[in-house]
């Protein structure tokens, strides 16, 4: 039989001593670690790892101030940096429903220019609060409505005089007198001119910042409609006398009129194509189309062709009202051409510096 071992044998005491030594060493290690931790904590607190910062969007506050009284109208708050001035106008309209965005004019300074709707709010900001001065621009209309109204009137008014209404001309005299062919040709050319304008307004021209004051449309309509009534009354009058040089004068003038109308159309198409394609780094250059070769001489050939159309129409009809209208149109076109020519010089100086504005040498 195996003998039962006494737990107090020397071997067992040896094992207990060894085990106790191990426990003692472990206890000493713990105290050493504790002392080290206290030393580190007394030296300085351990900095935690930096947490990821969440990006915050900075909003702007736009203060709208009346330009006359300098009184605050309202504050448009929480405007994102990516917003445009048109967005501010819409928010302003919600706060003040009587001010439509189209009739709101905003300026950065009291005597400064009106800011465009496409201007970014962030580009105007010096601080988180932006002060803009408000001006009531009055009742506004779109550019498409403006031109359609302005050009539709002359087209219809001329036709009313052409059919010789009884309320305008004496019917007995109208039946007696024979109409010269130039009367029919003038009606065709006049209608062609304004039909071209209407079609280009709808399908060719692209209008930006799409509004203009209503008073401008009223002035434009009064000018075009009034002159059309005066011109049409004389040309379609039963006592109208044909041009001095007869059919030859009429034929050459009509041919020049048609060429100017065609040239005007092709120039407008070329300018619209340049805008739509985004090629704004260079001035429009002539193409294989001969009507665009006028770009070699002038910077605004569309105004040159427009003035040529009315000069040709004056020679074809040989009437004083048409001559006065053509004279005023040449002056107006030259002013517009000079203004646009200055803009072209700033943007396309090398290409435009040797060109005239509308008519070589003169303008």
Coordinates of C-alpha atoms in Angstrom, one line a residue:
X1 CA 0.0 0.0 0.0
X2 CA 1.1 3.5 -0.8
X3 CA 2.0 5.6 2.2
X4 CA 0.1 8.8 2.8
X5 CA 2.3 11.8 2.3
X6 CA 2.5 14.3 5.2
X7 CA 1.8 17.8 3.9
X8 CA 4.4 19.1 6.2
X9 CA 7.3 17.2 4.7
X10 CA 10.4 19.2 3.7
X11 CA 9.6 19.0 0.1
X12 CA 6.2 20.5 0.7
X13 CA 7.6 23.3 2.7
X14 CA 10.0 24.0 -0.2
X15 CA 7.1 24.2 -2.6
X16 CA 5.2 26.6 -0.3
X17 CA 8.3 28.7 0.1
X18 CA 8.7 28.9 -3.7
X19 CA 5.1 29.7 -4.1
X20 CA 5.1 32.4 -1.5
X21 CA 8.2 33.9 -3.1
X22 CA 6.3 34.1 -6.4
X23 CA 3.3 35.8 -4.7
X24 CA 5.7 38.2 -3.0
X25 CA 7.3 39.1 -6.4
X26 CA 3.9 39.6 -8.0
X27 CA 2.8 41.9 -5.1
X28 CA 6.0 43.9 -5.6
X29 CA 5.4 44.3 -9.3
X30 CA 1.9 45.6 -8.6
X31 CA 3.2 48.2 -6.2
X32 CA 5.9 49.2 -8.7
X33 CA 3.3 49.7 -11.5
X34 CA 1.1 51.7 -9.1
X35 CA 4.0 53.9 -8.2
X36 CA 4.8 54.4 -11.9
X37 CA 1.2 55.4 -12.6
X38 CA 1.2 57.9 -9.8
X39 CA 4.4 59.4 -11.1
X40 CA 2.9 59.8 -14.6
X41 CA -0.3 61.3 -13.3
X42 CA 1.6 63.7 -11.1
X43 CA 3.7 64.8 -14.1
X44 CA 0.7 65.6 -16.3
X45 CA -2.5 64.2 -17.5
X46 CA -2.3 62.0 -20.6
X47 CA -4.0 63.9 -23.5
X48 CA -6.7 61.9 -25.2
X49 CA -6.5 61.3 -28.9
X50 CA -8.0 64.2 -30.9
X51 CA -11.5 63.5 -32.0
X52 CA -12.6 64.2 -35.5
X53 CA -14.1 67.6 -35.9
X54 CA -17.4 67.8 -37.7
X55 CA -17.4 70.5 -40.4
X56 CA -19.9 73.3 -39.7
X57 CA -21.6 75.4 -42.4
X58 CA -21.4 79.1 -41.7
X59 CA -24.6 80.9 -42.5
X60 CA -24.9 84.5 -43.4
X61 CA -27.4 87.2 -42.4
X62 CA -28.4 89.6 -45.0
X63 CA -29.7 93.0 -43.8
X64 CA -32.0 94.7 -46.3
X65 CA -32.0 98.5 -45.9
X66 CA -34.1 101.1 -47.7
X67 CA -31.8 103.2 -49.9
X68 CA -33.8 106.4 -49.3
X69 CA -34.6 106.3 -45.6
X70 CA -31.7 104.1 -44.6
X71 CA -34.2 102.2 -42.4
X72 CA -33.9 98.4 -42.0
X73 CA -36.7 96.6 -43.8
X74 CA -35.9 93.0 -42.7
X75 CA -33.1 90.6 -42.1
X76 CA -32.8 87.4 -44.2
X77 CA -31.1 84.9 -41.9
X78 CA -29.6 81.5 -42.4
X79 CA -28.4 82.2 -46.0
X80 CA -26.0 79.4 -47.1
X81 CA -22.7 80.5 -48.7
X82 CA -23.6 78.9 -52.0
X83 CA -26.8 81.0 -52.4
X84 CA -27.1 83.6 -55.1
X85 CA -28.7 87.0 -54.9
X86 CA -31.8 85.6 -56.6
X87 CA -32.2 83.2 -53.6
X88 CA -32.0 86.2 -51.3
X89 CA -34.7 88.0 -53.3
X90 CA -37.0 85.0 -53.0
X91 CA -36.6 84.9 -49.3
X92 CA -37.1 88.6 -49.1
X93 CA -40.3 88.2 -51.1
X94 CA -41.5 85.6 -48.5
X95 CA -40.9 88.1 -45.7
X96 CA -42.3 91.0 -47.6
X97 CA -44.9 89.6 -50.2
X98 CA -45.5 93.0 -51.8
X99 CA -41.9 93.1 -53.3
X100 CA -41.6 90.6 -56.2
X101 CA -38.1 89.4 -56.9
X102 CA -38.2 91.0 -60.4
X103 CA -38.8 94.5 -59.0
X104 CA -36.2 94.3 -56.2
X105 CA -32.9 96.1 -56.9
X106 CA -30.1 95.4 -54.4
X107 CA -26.9 97.4 -54.1
X108 CA -23.8 96.9 -52.0
X109 CA -23.4 100.7 -51.7
X110 CA -26.0 103.4 -51.9
X111 CA -24.7 104.9 -55.1
X112 CA -23.3 101.7 -56.5
X113 CA -24.6 99.6 -59.4
X114 CA -27.4 97.1 -59.0
X115 CA -26.1 93.6 -58.3
X116 CA -26.9 90.8 -60.8
X117 CA -29.1 87.9 -59.7
X118 CA -26.3 85.4 -60.4
X119 CA -23.8 87.0 -57.9
X120 CA -22.8 84.6 -55.1
X121 CA -23.5 85.8 -51.5
X122 CA -20.1 84.5 -50.4
X123 CA -18.4 86.8 -52.8
X124 CA -20.1 89.8 -51.1
X125 CA -19.4 88.8 -47.6
X126 CA -16.8 90.6 -45.4
X127 CA -18.3 89.3 -42.2
X128 CA -21.3 87.1 -41.3
X129 CA -23.6 90.1 -41.7
X130 CA -24.1 91.5 -45.2
X131 CA -25.9 94.9 -45.7
X132 CA -27.7 95.4 -49.0
X133 CA -29.6 98.6 -50.1
X134 CA -33.0 98.0 -51.5
X135 CA -34.6 100.0 -54.4
X136 CA -38.0 99.4 -55.9
X137 CA -37.5 99.0 -59.6
X138 CA -41.2 99.2 -60.4
X139 CA -43.3 96.9 -62.4
X140 CA -41.1 94.6 -64.5
X141 CA -41.7 92.5 -67.7
X142 CA -39.6 89.8 -69.2
X143 CA -37.3 90.5 -72.2
X144 CA -39.2 88.1 -74.4
X145 CA -42.5 89.8 -73.6
X146 CA -40.8 93.2 -74.2
X147 CA -39.6 92.3 -77.7
X148 CA -42.7 90.3 -78.7
X149 CA -45.0 93.3 -77.8
X150 CA -42.7 95.8 -79.4
X151 CA -42.5 94.0 -82.7
X152 CA -46.0 92.6 -83.0
X153 CA -47.5 96.0 -82.9
X154 CA -45.8 97.4 -86.1
X155 CA -46.6 94.2 -87.9
X156 CA -50.4 94.4 -87.2
X157 CA -50.6 98.2 -87.5
X158 CA -49.0 98.2 -91.0
X159 CA -51.4 95.6 -92.2
X160 CA -54.4 97.7 -91.0
X161 CA -53.2 100.6 -93.1
X162 CA -52.4 98.3 -96.1
X163 CA -56.0 97.0 -96.3
X164 CA -57.1 100.7 -96.3
X165 CA -59.8 100.6 -93.6
X166 CA -62.7 102.9 -94.2
X167 CA -62.0 104.6 -90.9
X168 CA -58.6 105.7 -92.2
X169 CA -58.9 106.4 -95.9
X170 CA -61.7 107.6 -98.2
X171 CA -63.2 104.5 -99.9
X172 CA -64.1 106.2 -103.1
X173 CA -60.6 107.6 -103.5
X174 CA -59.1 104.2 -102.6
X175 CA -61.1 102.5 -105.4
X176 CA -60.1 105.1 -108.0
X177 CA -56.4 105.1 -107.6
X178 CA -54.3 102.3 -108.7
X179 CA -51.7 100.9 -106.3
X180 CA -48.1 101.1 -107.5
X181 CA -46.1 97.8 -107.2
X182 CA -43.8 99.5 -104.6
X183 CA -46.8 99.7 -102.2
X184 CA -47.1 95.9 -102.2
X185 CA -43.4 95.4 -102.1
X186 CA -43.1 97.8 -99.2
X187 CA -45.7 95.9 -97.3
X188 CA -43.9 92.6 -97.9
X189 CA -40.5 94.0 -96.8
X190 CA -41.9 95.7 -93.7
X191 CA -43.7 92.5 -92.6
X192 CA -40.6 90.4 -93.4
X193 CA -38.5 92.7 -91.2
X194 CA -40.7 92.3 -88.1
X195 CA -41.5 88.7 -88.7
X196 CA -37.7 88.0 -88.6
X197 CA -37.5 90.0 -85.4
X198 CA -40.3 87.9 -83.8
X199 CA -38.8 84.6 -84.9
X200 CA -35.4 85.5 -83.7
X201 CA -36.8 86.6 -80.3
X202 CA -38.4 83.2 -79.9
X203 CA -35.8 80.9 -81.3
X204 CA -32.4 82.7 -81.6
X205 CA -31.8 85.3 -78.9
X206 CA -31.0 84.3 -75.4
X207 CA -31.8 86.8 -72.7
X208 CA -30.1 87.0 -69.4
X209 CA -31.3 88.7 -66.2
X210 CA -34.7 88.4 -67.8
X211 CA -36.6 91.6 -66.7
X212 CA -36.8 95.2 -67.7
X213 CA -39.0 98.0 -66.3
X214 CA -42.5 98.3 -67.8
X215 CA -41.9 101.9 -68.6
X216 CA -39.2 101.0 -71.0
X217 CA -41.6 98.7 -72.9
X218 CA -44.2 101.5 -73.0
X219 CA -41.6 103.9 -74.4
X220 CA -40.4 101.4 -77.0
X221 CA -43.9 100.6 -78.1
X222 CA -44.8 104.2 -78.4
X223 CA -41.7 104.8 -80.6
X224 CA -42.2 101.8 -82.9
X225 CA -45.9 101.8 -83.1
X226 CA -46.1 105.6 -83.6
X227 CA -43.6 105.7 -86.4
X228 CA -45.2 102.6 -88.0
X229 CA -48.6 104.4 -88.1
X230 CA -47.0 107.5 -89.7
X231 CA -45.0 105.4 -92.2
X232 CA -47.8 103.1 -93.2
X233 CA -50.3 106.0 -93.6
X234 CA -48.2 107.7 -96.2
X235 CA -47.1 104.6 -98.1
X236 CA -50.6 103.2 -98.4
X237 CA -52.3 106.5 -99.0
X238 CA -54.3 106.5 -102.3
X239 CA -52.4 109.7 -103.4
X240 CA -49.0 108.1 -102.7
X241 CA -46.5 108.9 -105.5
X242 CA -43.9 106.3 -106.5
X243 CA -40.1 107.0 -106.3
X244 CA -38.5 109.4 -108.8
X245 CA -36.4 106.9 -110.7
X246 CA -39.2 104.4 -111.0
X247 CA -38.8 100.6 -111.0
X248 CA -35.0 100.7 -111.2
X249 CA -34.7 102.6 -107.9
X250 CA -37.3 100.3 -106.3
X251 CA -35.5 97.1 -107.5
X252 CA -32.0 98.1 -106.4
X253 CA -33.3 99.3 -103.0
X254 CA -35.4 96.2 -102.5
X255 CA -32.4 94.0 -103.3
X256 CA -30.2 95.9 -100.8
X257 CA -33.0 95.6 -98.2
X258 CA -33.2 91.8 -98.6
X259 CA -29.4 91.4 -98.4
X260 CA -29.3 93.5 -95.2
X261 CA -32.1 91.4 -93.7
X262 CA -30.3 88.2 -94.5
X263 CA -27.0 89.5 -93.2
X264 CA -28.7 90.6 -89.9
X265 CA -30.1 87.2 -89.4
X266 CA -26.9 85.3 -90.0
X267 CA -25.0 87.7 -87.7
X268 CA -27.5 87.1 -84.9
X269 CA -27.3 83.4 -85.4
X270 CA -23.5 83.5 -85.2
X271 CA -23.6 85.6 -82.0
X272 CA -26.2 83.2 -80.5
X273 CA -24.1 80.2 -81.4
X274 CA -21.1 81.7 -79.7
X275 CA -23.0 82.3 -76.5
X276 CA -24.6 78.9 -76.4
X277 CA -21.4 77.0 -77.1
X278 CA -19.6 78.9 -74.4
X279 CA -16.8 80.2 -76.7
X280 CA -16.2 83.5 -74.9
X281 CA -12.5 83.6 -75.1
X282 CA -12.3 85.0 -78.6
X283 CA -14.2 87.4 -80.8
X284 CA -16.6 85.9 -83.4
X285 CA -14.7 85.2 -86.6
X286 CA -16.1 85.2 -90.2
X287 CA -17.1 81.8 -91.6
X288 CA -17.7 80.6 -95.1
X289 CA -20.9 82.6 -95.1
X290 CA -20.2 85.9 -97.0
X291 CA -22.7 87.7 -94.8
X292 CA -20.4 87.2 -91.8
X293 CA -17.4 88.7 -93.5
X294 CA -18.4 92.1 -92.1
X295 CA -16.9 90.9 -88.9
X296 CA -13.5 91.7 -90.5
X297 CA -14.4 95.4 -90.5
X298 CA -16.7 96.2 -87.7
X299 CA -17.4 94.7 -84.2
X300 CA -21.2 95.1 -84.4
X301 CA -22.3 94.1 -87.9
X302 CA -25.8 93.3 -86.8
X303 CA -26.3 97.1 -86.2
X304 CA -24.7 97.8 -89.6
X305 CA -27.2 95.6 -91.3
X306 CA -30.1 97.0 -89.3
X307 CA -29.3 100.5 -90.3
X308 CA -28.8 99.4 -93.9
X309 CA -32.2 97.8 -94.0
X310 CA -33.9 101.1 -93.0
X311 CA -31.8 103.2 -95.4
X312 CA -32.7 100.8 -98.2
X313 CA -36.4 101.0 -97.2
X314 CA -36.2 104.8 -97.3
X315 CA -34.7 104.8 -100.9
X316 CA -37.3 102.2 -102.0
X317 CA -40.4 104.1 -100.8
X318 CA -39.0 107.7 -101.0
X319 CA -41.1 109.0 -98.1
X320 CA -40.2 111.6 -95.5
X321 CA -41.5 109.6 -92.4
X322 CA -39.3 106.6 -93.4
X323 CA -36.3 108.9 -93.8
X324 CA -36.8 110.4 -90.4
X325 CA -37.2 107.0 -88.8
X326 CA -34.1 105.7 -90.6
X327 CA -32.1 108.7 -89.4
X328 CA -33.1 108.1 -85.7
X329 CA -32.4 104.4 -86.0
X330 CA -28.9 105.1 -87.4
X331 CA -28.2 107.3 -84.4
X332 CA -29.6 104.8 -81.9
X333 CA -27.7 101.9 -83.5
X334 CA -24.4 103.9 -83.4
X335 CA -24.8 104.6 -79.7
X336 CA -25.5 100.9 -79.0
X337 CA -22.6 99.9 -81.2
X338 CA -20.2 102.3 -79.4
X339 CA -21.2 101.0 -76.0
X340 CA -20.8 97.4 -77.1
X341 CA -17.5 98.1 -78.8
X342 CA -16.1 99.4 -75.6
X343 CA -17.0 96.1 -73.9
X344 CA -15.5 94.2 -76.7
X345 CA -12.2 96.2 -76.3
X346 CA -12.0 95.1 -72.7
X347 CA -12.6 91.4 -73.4
X348 CA -11.2 90.9 -76.9
X349 CA -8.6 93.7 -77.3
X350 CA -6.2 92.1 -79.8
X351 CA -9.1 91.0 -82.2
X352 CA -11.2 94.2 -82.0
X353 CA -8.6 97.0 -81.7
X354 CA -8.4 97.5 -85.5
X355 CA -12.2 97.3 -86.1
X356 CA -14.8 100.1 -86.1
X357 CA -17.9 99.9 -84.0
X358 CA -20.6 100.0 -86.7
X359 CA -19.6 101.7 -89.9
X360 CA -15.9 101.7 -91.0
X361 CA -14.0 105.0 -90.4
X362 CA -17.2 106.9 -89.4
X363 CA -18.2 104.9 -86.2

